[in-house]
Coordinates of C-alpha atoms in Angstrom, one line a residue:
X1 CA 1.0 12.7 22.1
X2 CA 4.2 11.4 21.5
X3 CA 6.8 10.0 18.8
X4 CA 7.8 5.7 20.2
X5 CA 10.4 4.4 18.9
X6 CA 11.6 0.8 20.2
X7 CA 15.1 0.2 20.8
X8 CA 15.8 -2.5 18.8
X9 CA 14.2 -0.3 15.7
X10 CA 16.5 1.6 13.2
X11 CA 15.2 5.4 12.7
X12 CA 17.8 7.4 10.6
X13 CA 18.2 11.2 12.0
X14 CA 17.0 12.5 8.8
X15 CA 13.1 10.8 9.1
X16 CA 10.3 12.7 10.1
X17 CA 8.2 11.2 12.3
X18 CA 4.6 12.3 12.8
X19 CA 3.0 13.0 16.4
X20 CA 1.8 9.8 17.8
X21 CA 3.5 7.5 15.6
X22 CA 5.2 4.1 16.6
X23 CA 7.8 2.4 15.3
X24 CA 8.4 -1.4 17.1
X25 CA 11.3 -3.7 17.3
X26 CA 13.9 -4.3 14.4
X27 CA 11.7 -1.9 11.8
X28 CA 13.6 0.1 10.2
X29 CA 12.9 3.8 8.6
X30 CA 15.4 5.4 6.1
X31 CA 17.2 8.1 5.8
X32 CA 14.7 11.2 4.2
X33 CA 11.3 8.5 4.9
X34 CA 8.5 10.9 6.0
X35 CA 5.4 9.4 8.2
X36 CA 2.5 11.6 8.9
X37 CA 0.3 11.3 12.2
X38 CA -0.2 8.2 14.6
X39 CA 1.2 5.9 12.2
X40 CA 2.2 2.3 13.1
X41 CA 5.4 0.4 11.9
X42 CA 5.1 -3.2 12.8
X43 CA 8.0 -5.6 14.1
X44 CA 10.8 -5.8 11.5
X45 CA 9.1 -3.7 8.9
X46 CA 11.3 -1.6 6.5
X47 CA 10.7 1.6 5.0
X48 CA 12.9 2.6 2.4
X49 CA 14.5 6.1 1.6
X50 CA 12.3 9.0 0.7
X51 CA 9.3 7.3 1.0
X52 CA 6.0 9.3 1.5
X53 CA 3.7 8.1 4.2
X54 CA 0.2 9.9 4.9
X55 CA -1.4 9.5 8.5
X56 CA -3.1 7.0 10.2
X57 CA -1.1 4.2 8.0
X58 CA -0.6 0.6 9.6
X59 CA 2.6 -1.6 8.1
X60 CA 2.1 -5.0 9.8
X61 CA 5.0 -7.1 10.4
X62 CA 7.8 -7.8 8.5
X63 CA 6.3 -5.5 5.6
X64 CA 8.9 -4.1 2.8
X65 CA 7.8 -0.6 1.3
X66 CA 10.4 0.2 -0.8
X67 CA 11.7 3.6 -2.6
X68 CA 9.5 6.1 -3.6
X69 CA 6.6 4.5 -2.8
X70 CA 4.2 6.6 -1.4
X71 CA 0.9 5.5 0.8
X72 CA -1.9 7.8 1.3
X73 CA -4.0 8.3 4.6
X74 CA -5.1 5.3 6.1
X75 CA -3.7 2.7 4.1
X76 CA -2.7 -0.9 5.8
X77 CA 0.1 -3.2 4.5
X78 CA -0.6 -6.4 5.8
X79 CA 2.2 -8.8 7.7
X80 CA 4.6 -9.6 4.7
X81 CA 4.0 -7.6 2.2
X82 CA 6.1 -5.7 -0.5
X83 CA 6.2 -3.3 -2.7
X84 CA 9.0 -3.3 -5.0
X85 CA 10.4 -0.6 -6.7
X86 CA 12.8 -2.0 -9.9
X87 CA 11.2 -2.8 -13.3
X88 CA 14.1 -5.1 -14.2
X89 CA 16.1 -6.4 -11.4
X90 CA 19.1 -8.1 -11.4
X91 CA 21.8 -8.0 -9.1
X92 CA 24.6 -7.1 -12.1
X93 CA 25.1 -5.5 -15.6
X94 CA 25.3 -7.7 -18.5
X95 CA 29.1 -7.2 -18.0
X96 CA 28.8 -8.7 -14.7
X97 CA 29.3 -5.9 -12.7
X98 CA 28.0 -5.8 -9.7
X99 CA 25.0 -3.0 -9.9
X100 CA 24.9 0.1 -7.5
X101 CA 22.8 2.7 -6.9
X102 CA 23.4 5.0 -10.2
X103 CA 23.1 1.7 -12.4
X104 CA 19.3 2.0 -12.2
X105 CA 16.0 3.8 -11.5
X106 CA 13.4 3.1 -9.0
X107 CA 9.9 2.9 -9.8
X108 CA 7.9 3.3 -6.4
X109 CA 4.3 1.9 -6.2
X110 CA 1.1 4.6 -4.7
X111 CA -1.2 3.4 -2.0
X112 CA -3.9 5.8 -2.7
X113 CA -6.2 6.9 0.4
X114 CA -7.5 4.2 2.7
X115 CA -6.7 1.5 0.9
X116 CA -5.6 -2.5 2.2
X117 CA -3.3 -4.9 0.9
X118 CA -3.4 -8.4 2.5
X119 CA -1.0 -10.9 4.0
X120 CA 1.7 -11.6 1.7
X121 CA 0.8 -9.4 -1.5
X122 CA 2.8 -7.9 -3.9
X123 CA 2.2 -4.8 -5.5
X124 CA 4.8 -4.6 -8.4
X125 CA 7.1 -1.4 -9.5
X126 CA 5.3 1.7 -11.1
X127 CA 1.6 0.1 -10.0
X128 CA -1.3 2.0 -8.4
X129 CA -3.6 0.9 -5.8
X130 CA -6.9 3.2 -5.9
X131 CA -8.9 4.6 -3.0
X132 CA -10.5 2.3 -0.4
X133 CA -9.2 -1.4 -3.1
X134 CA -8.9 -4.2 -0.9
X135 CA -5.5 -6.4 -2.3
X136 CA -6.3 -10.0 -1.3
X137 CA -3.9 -12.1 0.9
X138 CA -0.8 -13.7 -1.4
X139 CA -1.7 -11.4 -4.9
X140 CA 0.6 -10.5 -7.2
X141 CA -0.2 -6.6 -8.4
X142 CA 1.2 -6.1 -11.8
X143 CA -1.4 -3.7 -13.1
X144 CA -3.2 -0.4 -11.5
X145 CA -5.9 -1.3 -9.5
X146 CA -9.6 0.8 -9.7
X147 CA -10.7 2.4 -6.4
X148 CA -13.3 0.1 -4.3
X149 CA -11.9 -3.0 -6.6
X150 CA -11.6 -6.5 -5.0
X151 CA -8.3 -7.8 -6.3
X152 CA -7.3 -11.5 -6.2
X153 CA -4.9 -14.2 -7.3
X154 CA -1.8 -14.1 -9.5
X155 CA -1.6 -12.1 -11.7
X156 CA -4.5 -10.2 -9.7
X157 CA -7.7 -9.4 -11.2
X158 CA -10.6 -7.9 -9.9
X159 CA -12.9 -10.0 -8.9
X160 CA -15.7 -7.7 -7.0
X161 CA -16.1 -4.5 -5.0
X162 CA -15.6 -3.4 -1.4
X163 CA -16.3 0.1 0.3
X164 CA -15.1 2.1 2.8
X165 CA -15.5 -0.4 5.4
X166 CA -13.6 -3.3 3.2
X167 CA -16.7 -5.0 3.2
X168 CA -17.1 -7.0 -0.7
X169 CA -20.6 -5.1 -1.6
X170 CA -23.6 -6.5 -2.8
X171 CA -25.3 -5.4 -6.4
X172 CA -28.8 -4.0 -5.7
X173 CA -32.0 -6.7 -7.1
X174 CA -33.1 -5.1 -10.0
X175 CA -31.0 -2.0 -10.4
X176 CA -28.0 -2.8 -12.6
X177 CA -24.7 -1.3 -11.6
X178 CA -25.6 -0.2 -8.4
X179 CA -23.5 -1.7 -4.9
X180 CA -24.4 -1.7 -1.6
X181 CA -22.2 -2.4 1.7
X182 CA -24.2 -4.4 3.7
X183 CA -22.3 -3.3 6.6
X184 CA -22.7 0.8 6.2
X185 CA -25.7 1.2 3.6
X186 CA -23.5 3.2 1.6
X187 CA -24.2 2.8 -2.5
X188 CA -21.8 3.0 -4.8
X189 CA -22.4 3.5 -8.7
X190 CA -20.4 1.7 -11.7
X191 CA -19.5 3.1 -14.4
X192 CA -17.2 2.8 -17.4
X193 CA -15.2 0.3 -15.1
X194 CA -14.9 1.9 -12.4
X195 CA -16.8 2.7 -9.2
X196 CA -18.3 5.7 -7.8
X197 CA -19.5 6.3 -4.4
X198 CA -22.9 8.5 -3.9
X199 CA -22.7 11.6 -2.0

């Protein structure tokens, strides 16, 4: 396999770039930005400097991942959407000054493990996305998110369960707290909040 890498993209020298990995026109990867294995970076999407980026990972078009985010294997970031990186963001000081680099610190946002987030999200600084959560199109993250949780709306809230194949699941008639996927068969357990999957 091989490394592609349009023309019209931006790659600094210093990003690694995993076997099998594309990068298409006018994305652009920052200096220090590390992608694992057959990754895809869609038409004008950016990845900021230092960021952490497992393998398999799809960033549709014209998605922002901003510094020091860090996605795990087999995560997509739908067409659109960001993840910011500032808790308080404003373009000056209260002097009026225009801010720079050293006049703040970035907060990056974790993808954890094969999770999704949809067309248009936003997952805001410092938040974490669990394994295999499905972010609904146009959310606004401002809280962690469970693994398997079905996020929606602004401010997002869970609003169900999906597993591994993003599939919302289904709670089994007369067993409380037990999901299934109707697409796999897999169950899943809940508990405390959260959701387990059965070996």
């Amino acid at each position: 396999m091989s490394i592609r890498i349009q023309p019209s993209s931006q790659v600094d020298e210093s990003a690694e770039l995993g076997d099998g990995t594309t990068v298409w026109d006018l994305a652009q990867v920052r200096e220090d930005a590390r992608l694992g294995r057959d990754c895809i970076v869609g038409r004008g999407a950016y990845v900021g400097p230092g960021v952490r980026i497992g393998d398999n990972v799809k960033l549709q078009n014209h998605a922002l991942v901003y510094e020091p985010a860090v996605l795990g294997d087999g995560v997509f970031i739908g067409p659109a959407a960001v993840l910011t990186n500032d808790f308080y963001p404003r373009a000056v000081d209260p002097d009026g000054r225009l801010k720079r680099g050293g006049d703040w610190e970035a907060a990056g946002v974790v993808v954890d493990e094969g999770a999704s987030l949809g067309a248009r999200s936003v997952c805001v600084a410092g938040v974490r996305i669990g394994r295999w959560a499905l972010v609904a199109a146009g959310a606004v993250v401002s809280r962690d998110v469970p693994d398997f949780a079905l996020v929606a709306g602004v401010p997002a809230r869970r609003i169900g369960w999906v597993g591994r194949a993003g599939v919302r699941l289904v709670e089994r008639e007369g067993e409380p707290g037990v999901w299934q996927c109707p697409r796999t068969g897999a169950l899943h357990d809940e508990k405390d909040g959260g959701l387990l999957e059965r070996n």
